[in-house]
Coordinates of C-alpha atoms and ligand atoms in Angstrom, one line a residue:
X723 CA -52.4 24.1 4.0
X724 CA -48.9 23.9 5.8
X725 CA -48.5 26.6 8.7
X726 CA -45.2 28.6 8.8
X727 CA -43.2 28.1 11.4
X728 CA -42.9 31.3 13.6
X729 CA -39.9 33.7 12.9
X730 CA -38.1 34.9 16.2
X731 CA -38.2 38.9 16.2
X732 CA -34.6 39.3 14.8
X733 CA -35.3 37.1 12.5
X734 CA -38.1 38.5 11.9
X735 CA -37.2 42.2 10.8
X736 CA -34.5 40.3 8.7
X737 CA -36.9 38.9 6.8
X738 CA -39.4 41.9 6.4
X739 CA -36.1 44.0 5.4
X740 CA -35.7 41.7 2.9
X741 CA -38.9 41.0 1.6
X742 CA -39.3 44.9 1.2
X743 CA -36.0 45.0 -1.2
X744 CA -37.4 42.4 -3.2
X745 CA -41.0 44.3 -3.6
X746 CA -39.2 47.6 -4.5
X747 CA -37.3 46.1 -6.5
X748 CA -33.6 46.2 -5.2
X749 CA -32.7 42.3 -4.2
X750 CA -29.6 41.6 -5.9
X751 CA -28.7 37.9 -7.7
X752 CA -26.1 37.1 -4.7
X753 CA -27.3 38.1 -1.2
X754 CA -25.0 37.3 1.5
X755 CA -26.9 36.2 5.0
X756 CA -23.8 37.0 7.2
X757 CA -23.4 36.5 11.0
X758 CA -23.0 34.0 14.1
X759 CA -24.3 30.5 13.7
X760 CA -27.4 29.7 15.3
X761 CA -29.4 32.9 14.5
X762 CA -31.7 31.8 12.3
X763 CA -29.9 32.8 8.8
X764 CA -31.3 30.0 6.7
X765 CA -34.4 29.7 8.1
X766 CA -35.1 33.4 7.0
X767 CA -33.4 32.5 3.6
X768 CA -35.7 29.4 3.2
X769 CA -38.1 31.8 3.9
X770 CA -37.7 34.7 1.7
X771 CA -36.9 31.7 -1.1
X772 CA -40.7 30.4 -0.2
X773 CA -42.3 33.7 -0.4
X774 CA -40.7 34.6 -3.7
X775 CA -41.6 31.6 -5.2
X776 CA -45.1 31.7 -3.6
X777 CA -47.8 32.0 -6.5
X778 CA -50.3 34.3 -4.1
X779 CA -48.4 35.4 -1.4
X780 CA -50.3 36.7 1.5
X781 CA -48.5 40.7 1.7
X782 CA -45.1 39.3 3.4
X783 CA -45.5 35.8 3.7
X784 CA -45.6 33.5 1.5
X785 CA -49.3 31.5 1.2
X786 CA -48.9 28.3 2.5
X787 CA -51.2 26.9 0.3
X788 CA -50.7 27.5 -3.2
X789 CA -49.0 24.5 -5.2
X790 CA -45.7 25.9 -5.1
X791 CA -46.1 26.5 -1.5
X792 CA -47.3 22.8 -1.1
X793 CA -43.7 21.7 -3.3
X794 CA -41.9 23.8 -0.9
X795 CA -43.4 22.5 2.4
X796 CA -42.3 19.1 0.6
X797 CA -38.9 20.0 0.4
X798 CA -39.3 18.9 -3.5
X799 CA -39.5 22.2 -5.1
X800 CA -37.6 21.9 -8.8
X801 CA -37.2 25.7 -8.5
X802 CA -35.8 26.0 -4.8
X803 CA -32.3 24.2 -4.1
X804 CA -30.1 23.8 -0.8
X805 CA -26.7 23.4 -1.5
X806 CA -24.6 22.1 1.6
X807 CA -22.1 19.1 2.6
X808 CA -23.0 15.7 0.6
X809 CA -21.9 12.6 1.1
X810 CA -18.1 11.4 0.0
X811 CA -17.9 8.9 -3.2
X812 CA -17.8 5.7 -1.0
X813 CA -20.5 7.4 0.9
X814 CA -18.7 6.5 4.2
X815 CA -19.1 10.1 5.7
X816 CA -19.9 13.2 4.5
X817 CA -17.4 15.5 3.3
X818 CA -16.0 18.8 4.9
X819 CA -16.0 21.3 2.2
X820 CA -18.5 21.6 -0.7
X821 CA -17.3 20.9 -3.7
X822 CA -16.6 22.5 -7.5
X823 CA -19.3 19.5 -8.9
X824 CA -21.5 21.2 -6.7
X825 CA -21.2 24.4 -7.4
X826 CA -21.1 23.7 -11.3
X827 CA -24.3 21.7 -11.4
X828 CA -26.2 24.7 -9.4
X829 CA -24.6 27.2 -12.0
X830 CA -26.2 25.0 -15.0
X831 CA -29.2 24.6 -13.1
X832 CA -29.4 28.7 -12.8
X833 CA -29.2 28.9 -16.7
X834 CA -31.9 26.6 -17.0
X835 CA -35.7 28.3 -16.8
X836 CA -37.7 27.7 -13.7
X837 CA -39.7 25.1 -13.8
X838 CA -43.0 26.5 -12.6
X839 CA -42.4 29.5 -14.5
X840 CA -41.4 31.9 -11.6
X841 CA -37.7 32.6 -10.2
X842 CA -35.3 30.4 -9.1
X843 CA -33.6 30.2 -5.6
X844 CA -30.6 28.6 -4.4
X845 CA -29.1 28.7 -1.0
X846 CA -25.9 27.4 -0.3
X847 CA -24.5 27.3 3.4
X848 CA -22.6 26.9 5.0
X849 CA -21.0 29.4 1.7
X850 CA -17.6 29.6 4.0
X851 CA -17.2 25.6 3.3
X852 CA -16.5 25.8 -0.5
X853 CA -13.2 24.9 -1.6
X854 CA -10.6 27.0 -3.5
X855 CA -11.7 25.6 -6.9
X856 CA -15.1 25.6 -6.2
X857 CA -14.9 29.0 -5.5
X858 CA -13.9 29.9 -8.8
X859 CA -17.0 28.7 -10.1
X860 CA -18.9 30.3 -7.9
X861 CA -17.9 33.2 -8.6
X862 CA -18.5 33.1 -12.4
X863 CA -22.0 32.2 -11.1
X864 CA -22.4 35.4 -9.6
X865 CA -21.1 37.6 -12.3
X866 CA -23.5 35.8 -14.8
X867 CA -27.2 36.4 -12.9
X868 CA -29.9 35.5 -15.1
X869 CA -33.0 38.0 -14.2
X870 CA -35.5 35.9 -11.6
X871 CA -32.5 33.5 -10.9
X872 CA -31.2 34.0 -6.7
X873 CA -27.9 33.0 -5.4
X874 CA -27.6 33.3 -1.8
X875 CA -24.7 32.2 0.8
X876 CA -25.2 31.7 4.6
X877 CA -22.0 32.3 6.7
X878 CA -20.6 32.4 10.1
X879 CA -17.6 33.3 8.7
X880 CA -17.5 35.8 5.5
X881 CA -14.1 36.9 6.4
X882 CA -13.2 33.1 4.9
X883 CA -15.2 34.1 1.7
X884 CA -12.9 35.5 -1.1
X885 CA -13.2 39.7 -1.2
X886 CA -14.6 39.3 -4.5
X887 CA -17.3 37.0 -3.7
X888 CA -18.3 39.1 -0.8
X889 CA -18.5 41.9 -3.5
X890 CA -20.8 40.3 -5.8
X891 CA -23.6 39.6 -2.8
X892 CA -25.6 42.0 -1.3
X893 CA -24.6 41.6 2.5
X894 CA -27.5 41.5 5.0
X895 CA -26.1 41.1 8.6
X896 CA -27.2 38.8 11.2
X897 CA -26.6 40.2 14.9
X898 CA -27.2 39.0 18.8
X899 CA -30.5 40.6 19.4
X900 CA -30.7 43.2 22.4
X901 CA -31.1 41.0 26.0
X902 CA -34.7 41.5 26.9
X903 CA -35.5 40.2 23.6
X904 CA -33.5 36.9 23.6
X905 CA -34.8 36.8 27.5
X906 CA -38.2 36.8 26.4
X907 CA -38.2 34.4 23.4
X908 CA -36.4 32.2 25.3
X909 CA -39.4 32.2 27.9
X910 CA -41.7 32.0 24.8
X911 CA -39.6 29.0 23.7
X912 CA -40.7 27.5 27.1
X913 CA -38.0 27.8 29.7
X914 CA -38.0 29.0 33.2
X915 CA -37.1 32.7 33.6
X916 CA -34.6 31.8 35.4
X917 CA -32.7 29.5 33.5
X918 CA -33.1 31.3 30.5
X919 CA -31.3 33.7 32.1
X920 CA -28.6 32.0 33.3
X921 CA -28.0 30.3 29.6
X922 CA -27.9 33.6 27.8
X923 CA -25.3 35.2 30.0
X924 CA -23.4 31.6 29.8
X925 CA -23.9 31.9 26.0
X926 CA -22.9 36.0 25.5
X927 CA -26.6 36.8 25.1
X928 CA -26.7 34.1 22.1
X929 CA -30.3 33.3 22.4
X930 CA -30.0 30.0 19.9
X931 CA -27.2 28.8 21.7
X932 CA -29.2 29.4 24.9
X933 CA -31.6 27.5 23.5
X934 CA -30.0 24.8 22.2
X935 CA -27.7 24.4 25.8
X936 CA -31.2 24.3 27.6
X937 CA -32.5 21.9 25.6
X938 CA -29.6 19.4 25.6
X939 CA -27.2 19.1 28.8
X940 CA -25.4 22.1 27.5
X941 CA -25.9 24.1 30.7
X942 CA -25.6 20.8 33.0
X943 CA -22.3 20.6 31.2
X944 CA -21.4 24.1 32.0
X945 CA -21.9 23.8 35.5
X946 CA -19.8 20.0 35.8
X947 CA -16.8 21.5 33.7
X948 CA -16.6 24.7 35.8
X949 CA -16.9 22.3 39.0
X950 CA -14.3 19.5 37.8
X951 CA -12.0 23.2 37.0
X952 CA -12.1 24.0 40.7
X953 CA -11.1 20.4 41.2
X954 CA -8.3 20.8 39.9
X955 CA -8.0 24.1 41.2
X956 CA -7.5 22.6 44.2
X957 CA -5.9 19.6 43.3
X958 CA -8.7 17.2 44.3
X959 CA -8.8 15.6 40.7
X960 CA -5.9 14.9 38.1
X961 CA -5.5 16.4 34.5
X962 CA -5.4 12.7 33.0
X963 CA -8.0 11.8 34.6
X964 CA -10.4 14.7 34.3
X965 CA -9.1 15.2 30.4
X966 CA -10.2 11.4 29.8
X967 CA -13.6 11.9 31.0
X968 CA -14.2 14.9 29.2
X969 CA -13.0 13.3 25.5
X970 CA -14.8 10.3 26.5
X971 CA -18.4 11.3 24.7
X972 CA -19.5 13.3 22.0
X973 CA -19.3 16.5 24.2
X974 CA -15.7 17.5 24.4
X975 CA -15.9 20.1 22.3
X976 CA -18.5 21.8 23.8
X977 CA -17.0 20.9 27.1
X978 CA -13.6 23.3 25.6
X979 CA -16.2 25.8 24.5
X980 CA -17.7 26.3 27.8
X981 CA -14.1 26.2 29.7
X982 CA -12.6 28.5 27.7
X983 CA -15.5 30.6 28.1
X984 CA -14.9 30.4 32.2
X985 CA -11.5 31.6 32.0
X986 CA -13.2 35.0 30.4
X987 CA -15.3 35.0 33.1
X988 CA -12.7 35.0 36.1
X989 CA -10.6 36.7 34.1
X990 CA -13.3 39.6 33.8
X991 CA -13.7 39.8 37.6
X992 CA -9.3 40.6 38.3
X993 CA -8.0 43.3 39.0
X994 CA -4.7 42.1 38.3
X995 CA -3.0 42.6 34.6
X996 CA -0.7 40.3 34.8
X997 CA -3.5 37.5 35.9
X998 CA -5.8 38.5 33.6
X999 CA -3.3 37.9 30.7
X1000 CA -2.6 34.4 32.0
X1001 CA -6.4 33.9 31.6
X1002 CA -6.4 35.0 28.6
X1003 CA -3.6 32.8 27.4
X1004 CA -5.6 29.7 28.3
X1005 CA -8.3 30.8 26.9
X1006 CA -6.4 31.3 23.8
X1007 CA -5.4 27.7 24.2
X1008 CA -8.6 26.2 24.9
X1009 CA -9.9 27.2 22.0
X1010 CA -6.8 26.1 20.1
X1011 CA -7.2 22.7 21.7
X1012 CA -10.9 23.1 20.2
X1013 CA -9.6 23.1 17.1
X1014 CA -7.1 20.3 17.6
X1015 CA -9.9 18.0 18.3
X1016 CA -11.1 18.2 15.0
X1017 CA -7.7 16.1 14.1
X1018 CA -5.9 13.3 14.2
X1019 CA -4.2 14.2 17.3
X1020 CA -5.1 12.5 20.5
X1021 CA -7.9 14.3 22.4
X1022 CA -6.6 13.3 25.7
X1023 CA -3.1 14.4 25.8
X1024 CA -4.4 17.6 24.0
X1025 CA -6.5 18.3 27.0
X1026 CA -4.4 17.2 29.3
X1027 CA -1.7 19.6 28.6
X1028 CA -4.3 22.5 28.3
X1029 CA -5.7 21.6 32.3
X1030 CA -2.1 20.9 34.0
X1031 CA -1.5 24.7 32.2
X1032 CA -5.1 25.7 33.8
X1033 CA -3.4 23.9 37.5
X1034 CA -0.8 26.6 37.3
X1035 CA -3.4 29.8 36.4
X1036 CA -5.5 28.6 38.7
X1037 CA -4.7 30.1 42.0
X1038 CA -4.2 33.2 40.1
X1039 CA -7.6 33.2 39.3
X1040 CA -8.8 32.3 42.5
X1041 CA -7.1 34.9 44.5
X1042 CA -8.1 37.4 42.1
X1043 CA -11.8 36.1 42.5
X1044 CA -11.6 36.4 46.2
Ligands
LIG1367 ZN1 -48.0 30.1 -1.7

């Protein structure tokens, strides 16, 4: 017997949405699980792929038990495949786009009959990561379903899936879930009202990324970049040196994320157009920095030039504030 792990609420009506297409019916071959990262999309995929392949599901859910269940739970389900970022050839790292072998060994696998004589589920996510020519195959995958055979993509981004292959899924959309309900399974998750509260206004009423920054030093983090901003606000710490420490661990981006996501929030307390817009701009180039971080170029100069431009914004924002 393996229990299932609980389903937050949004997740939740997701999956009894989709369950309820599938008994009447209706669940297309491609289904695309659409929305911001962190919600929960392939966990309510994985899900939906148990329960269809369940051999006695339990009215929604799937058993638990049966032997198909028991493969799943295993991970080693012949029927069920996750298709996501492998490995390069030398096996040094893994690589940043999924690839056409990929997508052309789960297309042969779809034509092959299931194994334990049910359907056949593959999930492949992030679906925004597949390359131009990998594309193409997938999208000959989609316009040949075999009946019992599912192809789904998870995405944070469908506007970087091709029109066409958005028009062969069925789209079901992930969204933030209203406050009091992130509030309160964020309290169910185990954190102090209070907290929980400041982490889902720091994270836009995100409740995963609330989460996730409570659980790790996300919100620790916030609070130390907002304080070394002020620093340099008042000129009590140097770009240089304050860029350096923020590149110097794994956190930098996040440390750009939550910056950037500052300057939104002094810029939503001006009055002041023009200040606003200079806000705005730095935002803009934080999360261009972001990106640039991601690249060969160095992290440090890129930061530093984004906080000597935050040095001159500053006092704007400040007065504003006042
Ligand atoms: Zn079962």
């Amino acid at each position: 017997m393996t229990t299932l792990a609980p389903l937050a609420p949004w997740q939740a009506r997701a999956y009894a949405h989709l369950v309820s297409i599938h008994e009447a019916g209706r669940l297309g071959h491609g289904v695309l699980f659409a929305g911001p990262a962190g919600l929960g999309k392939r966990a309510v995929a994985q899900r939906l792929a148990q329960r269809i392949l369940c051999r006695e599901p339990a009215g929604a859910e799937p058993c638990g038990h049966c032997r198909s269940c028991q493969l799943f739970a295993a991970g080693t389900h012949a029927d069920f495949e996750l298709v996501s970022f492998i490995p390069t050839k030398d096996g040094a790292r893994m690589r940043t786009e999924i690839v056409i072998e990929q997508i052309r060994e789960l297309g042969e696998r779809l034509a092959l009959t299931p194994q334990y004589g049910g359907a056949q589920v593959a999930v492949l996510d992030p679906a925004d990561a597949i390359n131009h020519h990998a594309a193409n195959a997938l999208l000959k995958t989609l316009e040949e379903p075999h009946p019992g055979r599912f192809l789904w993509l998870v995405s944070a981004h469908p506007a970087r899936l091709s029109a066409t292959i958005r028009s062969r899924c069925q789209r079901v959309e992930f969204r933030l879930p209203p406050r009091e309900e992130a509030l309160a399974w964020l309290i169910a998750q185990g954190h102090k009202p209070a907290a929980a509260e400041e982490a889902l206004d720091a994270a836009r009423g995100h409740p995963g990324l609330a989460d996730q920054w409570l659980q790790g030093e996300g919100l620790a983090l916030r609070r130390q970049v907002a304080a070394d901003l002020d620093k340099l606000e008042r000129g009590t710490a140097g770009a240089l040196a304050t860029a350096q420490a923020w590149v110097a661990d794994e956190y930098a981006e996040l440390r750009l994320r939550h910056a950037a996501d500052l300057a939104l929030e002094r810029a939503a307390g001006l009055t002041d157009a023009g200040r606003t817009r200079s806000l705005a701009a730095w935002f803009d180039a934080a999360n261009r920095t972001r990106d640039l971080l991601r690249t060969t170029v160095r992290a440090d100069l890129a930061v530093t030039e984004l906080l000597l431009a935050w040095r001159g914004d500053a006092p704007v924002a400040r007065g504003g504030r006042a």
